[in-house]
Amino acid sequence: MKNKKNQEIREMCEALHLKAIAENFESAISTAENYTDFLHALLSAQTVLQHDRAIQNKISAAKFPSLSYLDHLEVDCLPKDVRRRLPELKTLQFVRNGQNVILTGNSGTGKTHTAIGLGLEACQEGFNVLFASLPHLVNELRESVSERRLLSYERRFQRWDLVILDELGYVSFDRASADLLFNCLSARAETKSTIITTNLTFERWSEVFVDAALTAALVDRLTYRALNIDMVGDSYRLKKTMEMNNTTEGE
């Protein structure tokens, strides 16, 4: 009879999507000292499971190209400015304040890894995050125009707590594309946070957006109250590759 009831409990939990309770109720019966402890143990297990699921769903929705956590960074290899300001960034106060972060530096200095790491931290804190390369975002904007859904796309884009835009500077845009990007980012200004990684200093952004007046307006919007991080330095990736090769040669 006991085994039959336990099986029925498991089946009811599965029907109600209470996986953690189904997996833990038998052990809780033997360890709980009273009904309150028993119920607390089961609800705690279910709460933890659902919290972990919610985080994983946010990470999946963010579309990160890799799970590059901040803990995976060798901080001593990063440029000086980001090393100094990383503790501040990790608090995610910039997300709560709706501030932008601009990571500027040459290729291989850890800009994308740092940005993704901050995005993963934000997901774990319950924020909704989106990662996209600038060329990919512009392509999506163009498609939304051709499919007559630009307004709905812009509204959805504004709702992300944190948007990470990677690779500003590798592809230039025509005036129509630059206008679309300007409008999309301007709508988030001062209310939502955006991280941008770029290999170009601000005075060179006109190489990407062509029009000088539009470039000046975009820089003004994005940099207001922003945290500008200097990531110019030796290539982090090149250093790690050389270390790996030296280790291999020494074996």
Rosetta silent file (secondary structure, phi, psi, omega in degrees, C-alpha in Angstrom):
SEQUENCE: MKNKKNQEIREMCEALHLKAIAENFESAISTAENYTDFLHALLSAQTVLQHDRAIQNKISAAKFPSLSYLDHLEVDCLPKDVRRRLPELKTLQFVRNGQNVILTGNSGTGKTHTAIGLGLEACQEGFNVLFASLPHLVNELRESVSERRLLSYERRFQRWDLVILDELGYVSFDRASADLLFNCLSARAETKSTIITTNLTFERWSEVFVDAALTAALVDRLTYRALNIDMVGDSYRLKKTMEMNNTTEGE
SCORE:     score description
SCORE:     0.000 S_00000001
   1 L     0.000  -44.122 -179.769    0.000    0.000    0.000 S_00000001
   2 H   -60.733  -45.924 -179.317    2.818    2.401    0.928 S_00000001
   3 H   -63.869  -35.269  178.530    4.655    1.760   -2.342 S_00000001
   4 H   -65.812  -43.678  179.605    1.423    2.277   -4.297 S_00000001
   5 H   -65.042  -40.122  178.540    0.756    5.615   -2.589 S_00000001
   6 H   -62.239  -39.734  178.030    4.335    6.728   -3.154 S_00000001
   7 H   -65.208  -39.736  178.147    3.995    5.906   -6.842 S_00000001
   8 H   -65.035  -38.220  177.519    0.746    7.869   -7.005 S_00000001
   9 H   -62.374  -44.763  179.453    2.464   10.830   -5.310 S_00000001
  10 H   -61.325  -42.637 -179.277    5.260   10.732   -7.876 S_00000001
  11 H   -65.417  -40.262  178.245    2.745   10.591  -10.718 S_00000001
  12 H   -66.695  -39.260  178.277    0.750   13.536   -9.328 S_00000001
  13 H   -63.885  -40.636  178.504    3.954   15.553   -8.864 S_00000001
  14 H   -65.052  -40.339  178.677    4.967   14.851  -12.448 S_00000001
  15 H   -63.996  -31.978 -179.758    1.523   15.895  -13.682 S_00000001
  16 L   -93.426    4.952 -179.616    1.888   19.152  -11.705 S_00000001
  17 L    59.791   41.415  177.712    5.518   19.613  -12.890 S_00000001
  18 L  -108.166   65.702 -173.827    6.824   19.323   -9.308 S_00000001
  19 H   -61.025  -43.853 -177.116    9.946   17.384  -10.172 S_00000001
  20 H   -64.637  -38.674  178.162   11.945   18.305   -7.067 S_00000001
  21 H   -66.385  -41.749  178.445    9.137   17.250   -4.726 S_00000001
  22 H   -59.281  -37.146 -176.777    8.767   13.948   -6.587 S_00000001
  23 H   -82.002  -19.299 -171.350   12.493   13.293   -6.168 S_00000001
  24 H  -116.515   -8.768 -171.836   12.744   14.360   -2.529 S_00000001
  25 H   -67.910  -32.231 -179.444    9.538   13.482   -0.677 S_00000001
  26 H   -68.944  -41.547  177.968   10.607    9.961    0.324 S_00000001
  27 H   -69.955  -33.117  178.473   13.889   11.117    1.849 S_00000001
  28 H   -66.016  -32.493  178.428   12.086   14.014    3.546 S_00000001
  29 H   -60.469  -39.847 -175.439    9.708   11.540    5.223 S_00000001
  30 H   -82.432  -19.040 -176.023   12.632    9.828    6.927 S_00000001
  31 H  -107.616  -25.356 -177.792   14.516   12.971    7.963 S_00000001
  32 L   -70.867  139.604 -179.468   11.845   15.528    8.856 S_00000001
  33 L   -87.237  -19.779  179.380   11.001   15.787   12.556 S_00000001
  34 L  -155.936  176.128 -177.674    7.512   17.197   11.998 S_00000001
  35 H   -63.388  -35.263 -179.649    5.070   18.174    9.253 S_00000001
  36 H   -64.099  -46.474  177.789    6.409   21.711    9.098 S_00000001
  37 H   -61.967  -39.479  179.953    9.972   20.522    8.464 S_00000001
  38 H   -61.234  -49.270 -179.420    8.673   18.035    5.900 S_00000001
  39 H   -66.269  -40.045  179.845    6.769   20.684    3.950 S_00000001
  40 H   -62.277  -42.194 -179.289    9.624   23.189    4.243 S_00000001
  41 H   -63.419  -42.578 -178.367   12.146   20.707    2.840 S_00000001
  42 H   -70.004  -44.286 -179.896    9.974   19.881   -0.162 S_00000001
  43 H   -66.784  -34.726  177.310    9.046   23.467   -0.993 S_00000001
  44 H   -63.718  -44.392  179.783   12.686   24.540   -0.621 S_00000001
  45 H   -62.989  -41.698 -179.912   13.812   21.867   -3.073 S_00000001
  46 H   -68.410  -38.645  179.440   11.128   22.858   -5.584 S_00000001
  47 H   -63.700  -44.094  178.843   11.932   26.563   -5.218 S_00000001
  48 H   -61.498  -44.590 -179.680   15.640   25.976   -5.876 S_00000001
  49 H   -61.495  -45.718 -178.145   14.867   23.885   -8.960 S_00000001
  50 H   -68.289  -34.398  176.272   12.498   26.476  -10.415 S_00000001
  51 H   -64.313  -44.597  179.253   14.976   29.276   -9.695 S_00000001
  52 H   -63.569  -38.842  177.859   17.734   27.368  -11.502 S_00000001
  53 H   -63.721  -41.841 -179.199   15.396   26.707  -14.422 S_00000001
  54 H   -61.814  -41.457  178.330   14.510   30.394  -14.647 S_00000001
  55 H   -63.931  -45.264  179.735   18.193   31.331  -14.807 S_00000001
  56 H   -62.688  -36.385  177.221   18.882   28.747  -17.501 S_00000001
  57 H   -65.180  -39.597  178.440   15.927   30.054  -19.505 S_00000001
  58 H   -66.343  -40.698  178.600   17.300   33.593  -19.282 S_00000001
  59 H   -64.291  -41.603  178.470   20.748   32.417  -20.374 S_00000001
  60 H   -64.577  -41.987 -178.907   19.215   30.549  -23.309 S_00000001
  61 H   -67.061  -25.836 -177.540   17.113   33.569  -24.316 S_00000001
  62 H   -70.174  -23.513  178.266   20.201   35.818  -24.247 S_00000001
  63 L    62.905   42.109  175.113   21.754   33.921  -27.194 S_00000001
  64 L   -64.022  141.259  177.222   25.319   34.117  -25.897 S_00000001
  65 L   -72.978  -19.408  177.686   27.844   32.691  -28.401 S_00000001
  66 L  -159.325  160.217  177.633   29.624   30.978  -25.493 S_00000001
  67 L   -94.438   73.772 -176.872   29.306   30.608  -21.733 S_00000001
  68 L   -93.334   86.825 -177.817   32.321   32.785  -20.934 S_00000001
  69 L   -73.626  154.651  178.296   31.936   33.410  -17.205 S_00000001
  70 H   -61.436  -32.718  179.812   33.926   36.101  -15.429 S_00000001
  71 H   -64.652  -19.151  179.106   35.473   33.418  -13.222 S_00000001
  72 H   -81.782  -12.735  179.046   37.092   31.962  -16.342 S_00000001
  73 L   -75.616  139.949  169.011   39.037   35.170  -16.958 S_00000001
  74 L   -91.686   96.417 -170.197   42.629   35.441  -15.846 S_00000001
  75 H   -57.012  -35.113 -178.418   42.222   38.945  -14.479 S_00000001
  76 H   -63.773  -18.177 -179.894   45.967   39.598  -14.327 S_00000001
  77 H   -89.445   -8.413 -177.071   46.096   39.294  -18.126 S_00000001
  78 L   -81.673  157.372  174.566   43.468   42.005  -18.689 S_00000001
  79 L   -57.891  153.096 -172.154   44.270   45.670  -19.395 S_00000001
  80 H   -56.851  -43.267 -174.107   44.804   47.803  -16.300 S_00000001
  81 H   -64.466  -42.978 -179.391   41.619   49.887  -16.522 S_00000001
  82 H   -71.800  -32.029  174.916   39.231   46.934  -16.658 S_00000001
  83 H   -60.384  -41.848 -177.657   41.115   45.175  -13.845 S_00000001
  84 H   -68.930  -34.330 -172.022   40.579   48.250  -11.691 S_00000001
  85 H  -102.297   -2.550 -178.615   36.902   48.629  -12.533 S_00000001
  86 H   -60.491  -42.535  177.194   35.818   44.986  -12.711 S_00000001
  87 H   -57.270  -39.090  177.318   34.686   44.841   -9.048 S_00000001
  88 H   -65.574  -44.361 -179.802   32.392   47.809   -9.706 S_00000001
  89 H   -62.703  -38.110 -176.465   31.035   46.241  -12.893 S_00000001
  90 H   -66.592  -18.788  176.460   30.355   42.913  -11.154 S_00000001
  91 L   -71.725  -17.686 -179.019   27.913   44.602   -8.766 S_00000001
  92 L    63.615   19.739  178.369   25.674   45.207  -11.837 S_00000001
  93 H   -63.801  -29.314  178.761   24.722   48.596  -10.453 S_00000001
  94 H   -63.223  -32.306  176.804   25.102   49.984  -13.977 S_00000001
  95 H   -70.029  -44.703  179.767   22.211   47.724  -15.061 S_00000001
  96 H   -63.231  -32.966 -178.559   20.028   48.899  -12.188 S_00000001
  97 L   -86.880   -5.488 -176.407   20.891   52.520  -13.042 S_00000001
  98 L    68.846   31.555 -179.906   20.279   52.110  -16.774 S_00000001
  99 L   -94.555  149.576  176.238   23.877   53.083  -17.548 S_00000001
 100 L   -89.846  158.928  174.583   25.809   52.012  -20.634 S_00000001
 101 E  -128.873  125.670  178.810   29.260   50.422  -20.649 S_00000001
 102 E  -112.611  115.527  178.641   31.653   51.012  -23.545 S_00000001
 103 E  -102.412  108.520 -173.968   34.580   48.570  -23.766 S_00000001
 104 E  -115.141  126.330  178.500   37.134   50.044  -26.183 S_00000001
 105 L   178.033  171.469 -179.694   40.350   48.317  -27.190 S_00000001
 106 L   -72.523  170.129 -175.902   42.280   46.380  -29.772 S_00000001
 107 L   -63.915  140.733  172.540   41.453   42.831  -30.763 S_00000001
 108 L    86.956    8.523 -175.396   42.051   40.018  -28.297 S_00000001
 109 L   -94.163    7.194  175.049   42.109   42.019  -25.045 S_00000001
 110 L    96.913   15.035 -177.567   39.081   40.299  -23.472 S_00000001
 111 H   -63.035  -51.933 -177.022   36.293   42.727  -24.422 S_00000001
 112 H   -66.286  -42.200  178.398   33.791   40.120  -25.581 S_00000001
 113 H   -60.014  -44.655  179.117   34.600   37.700  -22.763 S_00000001
 114 H   -62.232  -43.456 -178.917   34.140   40.466  -20.204 S_00000001
 115 H   -64.119  -45.654  178.750   30.852   41.555  -21.788 S_00000001
 116 H   -63.829  -41.907  179.193   29.475   38.006  -21.899 S_00000001
 117 H   -58.529  -42.292  177.157   30.621   37.392  -18.328 S_00000001
 118 H   -66.608  -36.926  177.371   28.727   40.461  -17.139 S_00000001
 119 H   -63.953  -40.605  177.818   25.703   39.316  -19.128 S_00000001
 120 H   -65.996  -39.738  175.965   25.788   35.901  -17.449 S_00000001
 121 H   -60.872  -41.295 -179.651   26.040   37.557  -14.042 S_00000001
 122 H   -64.100  -41.590  176.631   23.006   39.661  -14.947 S_00000001
 123 H   -59.002  -42.139 -179.167   21.018   36.555  -15.939 S_00000001
 124 H   -67.771  -21.332  177.236   21.835   34.977  -12.586 S_00000001
 125 L   -92.918    4.013  175.271   20.512   38.096  -10.869 S_00000001
 126 L    94.534    5.798  178.497   17.222   37.819  -12.728 S_00000001
 127 L   -82.206  152.658  175.378   17.759   40.418  -15.457 S_00000001
 128 L   -92.665  123.850 -170.491   16.662   39.830  -19.048 S_00000001
 129 E  -124.893  145.225  173.530   19.689   39.982  -21.338 S_00000001
 130 E  -130.851  133.039  174.358   20.257   39.931  -25.104 S_00000001
 131 E  -112.165  135.326  175.991   23.590   39.414  -26.879 S_00000001
 132 E  -156.541  147.247  169.834   24.047   40.340  -30.543 S_00000001
 133 E   -77.838  151.976  178.800   26.797   41.437  -32.877 S_00000001
 134 H   -57.800  -45.491  178.914   26.208   44.874  -34.423 S_00000001
 135 H   -59.910  -39.252  179.790   26.028   43.456  -37.976 S_00000001
 136 H   -65.983  -42.554  179.010   23.471   40.856  -36.860 S_00000001
 137 H   -61.302  -44.866 -179.942   21.349   43.472  -35.107 S_00000001
 138 H   -62.633  -39.649  177.097   21.351   45.709  -38.181 S_00000001
 139 H   -61.705  -41.393  178.657   20.323   42.759  -40.369 S_00000001
 140 H   -65.265  -38.246  177.293   17.422   42.029  -38.013 S_00000001
 141 H   -64.105  -42.883  178.333   16.356   45.666  -38.138 S_00000001
 142 H   -61.065  -43.281  179.621   16.424   45.629  -41.938 S_00000001
 143 H   -63.753  -39.270 -179.603   14.344   42.446  -41.981 S_00000001
 144 H   -64.957  -32.187  176.469   11.814   43.936  -39.573 S_00000001
 145 H   -67.586  -48.637 -177.498   11.417   46.908  -41.938 S_00000001
 146 H   -65.191  -28.045  179.911   10.860   44.708  -44.976 S_00000001
 147 L   -96.593    6.332  176.680    8.356   42.580  -43.038 S_00000001
 148 L    57.580   45.226  176.616    6.601   45.662  -41.629 S_00000001
 149 L  -133.998   27.177 -177.731    7.201   44.773  -38.005 S_00000001
 150 H   -61.089  -43.810 -177.110    9.785   47.401  -37.069 S_00000001
 151 H   -61.191  -43.959  179.516    7.627   48.952  -34.338 S_00000001
 152 H   -67.846  -35.190  177.900    7.057   45.628  -32.558 S_00000001
 153 H   -65.381  -45.133 -179.331   10.764   44.783  -32.856 S_00000001
 154 H   -63.629  -39.138  178.377   11.781   48.123  -31.340 S_00000001
 155 H   -63.407  -42.315  178.796    9.305   47.701  -28.476 S_00000001
 156 H   -66.268  -39.561 -179.617   10.670   44.244  -27.701 S_00000001
 157 H   -63.265  -36.125 -179.105   14.242   45.546  -27.946 S_00000001
 158 H   -68.535  -22.271 -174.748   13.495   48.287  -25.409 S_00000001
 159 H   -81.019  -17.162  179.380   12.318   45.761  -22.827 S_00000001
 160 L   -64.237  132.203  177.430   15.658   43.984  -22.416 S_00000001
 161 L   -66.706  -36.277 -179.530   17.287   45.021  -19.118 S_00000001
 162 E  -140.712  126.423  173.457   20.729   44.625  -20.683 S_00000001
 163 E  -114.643  129.981  177.356   21.693   44.471  -24.347 S_00000001
 164 E  -108.285  117.887 -179.841   25.256   43.500  -25.291 S_00000001
 165 E  -111.686  115.911 -172.948   26.313   44.693  -28.758 S_00000001
 166 E  -102.876  149.481  168.467   29.570   43.181  -29.942 S_00000001
 167 E    73.052   39.369  171.618   32.015   44.113  -32.705 S_00000001
 168 E   -72.259  122.912  178.313   31.311   47.770  -33.412 S_00000001
 169 L   120.933  -12.963 -178.007   33.920   48.802  -35.952 S_00000001
 170 L   -91.280  -20.704  179.466   34.320   45.703  -38.091 S_00000001
 171 L  -135.491  134.817  175.799   31.503   46.511  -40.536 S_00000001
 172 L   -93.045  157.799 -176.102   30.337   49.920  -41.783 S_00000001
 173 L  -122.550  149.784  174.039   26.668   50.751  -42.363 S_00000001
 174 L   -75.827  173.571 -173.897   24.802   52.805  -44.927 S_00000001
 175 H   -61.657  -40.637 -178.744   22.732   55.796  -43.833 S_00000001
 176 H   -63.163  -42.430  179.322   19.443   53.874  -43.670 S_00000001
 177 H   -67.470  -40.191  178.641   20.961   51.179  -41.453 S_00000001
 178 H   -63.500  -38.852  177.321   22.658   53.765  -39.252 S_00000001
 179 H   -62.703  -43.603  179.577   19.334   55.569  -38.799 S_00000001
 180 H   -61.012  -44.174 -179.555   17.625   52.331  -37.747 S_00000001
 181 H   -66.592  -41.199  179.358   20.359   51.595  -35.237 S_00000001
 182 H   -60.189  -46.682 -179.036   20.308   55.137  -33.874 S_00000001
 183 H   -64.357  -39.321 -178.428   16.550   55.048  -33.290 S_00000001
 184 H   -65.912  -44.300 -178.653   16.710   51.623  -31.678 S_00000001
 185 H   -76.317  -34.241 -179.802   19.485   52.573  -29.250 S_00000001
 186 H   -62.884  -33.874 -178.895   18.128   56.054  -28.541 S_00000001
 187 L   -65.507  -21.197  179.417   14.875   54.535  -27.277 S_00000001
 188 L   -92.877  -11.526 -172.397   16.864   52.774  -24.522 S_00000001
 189 L   -56.289  129.608  174.740   18.875   55.834  -23.522 S_00000001
 190 L    71.525   -0.307  178.652   18.863   56.617  -19.782 S_00000001
 191 L  -120.373  -36.257 -179.473   16.372   53.851  -18.992 S_00000001
 192 L  -126.471  157.519 -174.335   18.032   50.560  -19.999 S_00000001
 193 E   -97.309  141.565  176.065   21.646   49.445  -20.067 S_00000001
 194 E  -132.492  132.600  172.310   23.702   48.610  -23.154 S_00000001
 195 E  -104.491  130.099  177.523   27.234   47.203  -23.308 S_00000001
 196 E  -122.358  129.830  172.674   29.165   47.921  -26.501 S_00000001
 197 E  -105.826  135.166 -177.114   32.491   46.375  -27.431 S_00000001
 198 E  -150.525  150.511  174.609   34.502   48.200  -30.058 S_00000001
 199 L   -98.351    5.089 -176.924   38.000   48.433  -31.488 S_00000001
 200 L  -114.714  135.448  170.902   37.463   52.094  -32.434 S_00000001
 201 L   -69.878  161.620 -172.753   37.837   55.198  -30.292 S_00000001
 202 H   -56.410  -38.041 -177.137   34.861   57.568  -30.408 S_00000001
 203 H   -67.539  -11.781  179.402   36.439   59.943  -32.934 S_00000001
 204 H  -102.757    1.563 -179.298   36.628   57.031  -35.395 S_00000001
 205 L   -64.486  -22.558  177.767   32.988   55.932  -35.109 S_00000001
 206 H   -63.720  -20.891  175.875   32.196   58.043  -38.177 S_00000001
 207 H   -66.617  -24.889 -178.773   34.064   55.370  -40.162 S_00000001
 208 H   -92.569  -43.133 -172.788   31.230   53.001  -39.265 S_00000001
 209 H  -100.359    1.722  171.249   28.185   55.281  -39.407 S_00000001
 210 L    65.952  -59.973 -175.261   29.366   57.494  -42.324 S_00000001
 211 L   -78.811  122.904 -174.833   27.312   60.572  -41.421 S_00000001
 212 H   -65.670  -42.731 -178.263   29.217   62.857  -39.025 S_00000001
 213 H   -65.858  -43.222  178.571   26.136   64.495  -37.486 S_00000001
 214 H   -64.721  -40.662  179.054   24.437   61.155  -36.821 S_00000001
 215 H   -60.835  -45.200  179.725   27.653   59.747  -35.381 S_00000001
 216 H   -61.207  -41.372  179.457   27.998   62.706  -33.011 S_00000001
 217 H   -66.619  -40.257 -179.958   24.394   62.298  -31.861 S_00000001
 218 H   -66.257  -45.310  177.848   24.824   58.550  -31.330 S_00000001
 219 H   -60.089  -41.956 -180.000   28.036   58.983  -29.338 S_00000001
 220 H   -61.041  -44.784 -179.298   26.336   61.652  -27.229 S_00000001
 221 H   -66.349  -44.734 -173.785   23.382   59.378  -26.422 S_00000001
 222 H   -74.204  -30.556 -174.348   25.445   56.285  -25.689 S_00000001
 223 H   -92.390   -7.993  179.644   28.140   57.943  -23.597 S_00000001
 224 L   -64.286  120.516 -178.116   25.874   60.031  -21.334 S_00000001
 225 L    63.257   12.454 -175.432   26.465   58.699  -17.782 S_00000001
 226 L   -78.983  158.747  171.781   28.257   55.724  -19.365 S_00000001
 227 E   -96.894  110.315 -178.719   31.186   53.787  -17.941 S_00000001
 228 E   -97.681  113.766 -174.152   33.949   54.045  -20.545 S_00000001
 229 E  -107.527  122.820  178.473   36.495   51.260  -20.061 S_00000001
 230 E   -82.961  113.723  179.930   39.902   51.425  -21.769 S_00000001
 231 L  -117.812   32.512  173.359   40.840   47.910  -22.916 S_00000001
 232 L   -76.112  130.740 -179.824   43.832   48.754  -25.070 S_00000001
 233 L   173.980 -170.989  177.856   46.629   46.319  -24.334 S_00000001
 234 L   -68.538  149.893 -178.072   48.411   43.125  -25.286 S_00000001
 235 L   -66.319  120.345  176.619   46.252   40.428  -26.818 S_00000001
 236 H   -64.893  -44.147 -178.773   44.805   38.185  -24.121 S_00000001
 237 H   -64.273  -42.699 -179.082   44.061   35.458  -26.679 S_00000001
 238 H   -63.531  -41.031  179.635   47.575   35.583  -28.161 S_00000001
 239 H   -62.147  -43.693 -179.538   49.143   35.318  -24.715 S_00000001
 240 H   -65.986  -36.863  178.780   46.994   32.274  -23.826 S_00000001
 241 H   -65.854  -42.328  179.302   47.848   30.635  -27.171 S_00000001
 242 H   -64.915  -40.527  178.372   51.565   31.171  -26.622 S_00000001
 243 H   -62.801  -41.390  179.455   51.327   29.764  -23.089 S_00000001
 244 H   -64.254  -42.891 -179.965   49.493   26.705  -24.411 S_00000001
 245 H   -66.555  -39.322  178.472   52.084   26.149  -27.139 S_00000001
 246 H   -64.655  -38.141  178.837   54.981   26.542  -24.699 S_00000001
 247 H   -65.462  -41.396 -179.972   53.360   24.013  -22.365 S_00000001
 248 H   -64.701  -41.334 -179.260   52.893   21.565  -25.253 S_00000001
 249 H   -66.943  -29.634 -177.626   56.507   21.959  -26.382 S_00000001
 250 H   -79.790  -10.477 -178.109   57.729   21.325  -22.848 S_00000001
 251 L   -80.881    0.000    0.000   55.954   17.989  -22.568 S_00000001
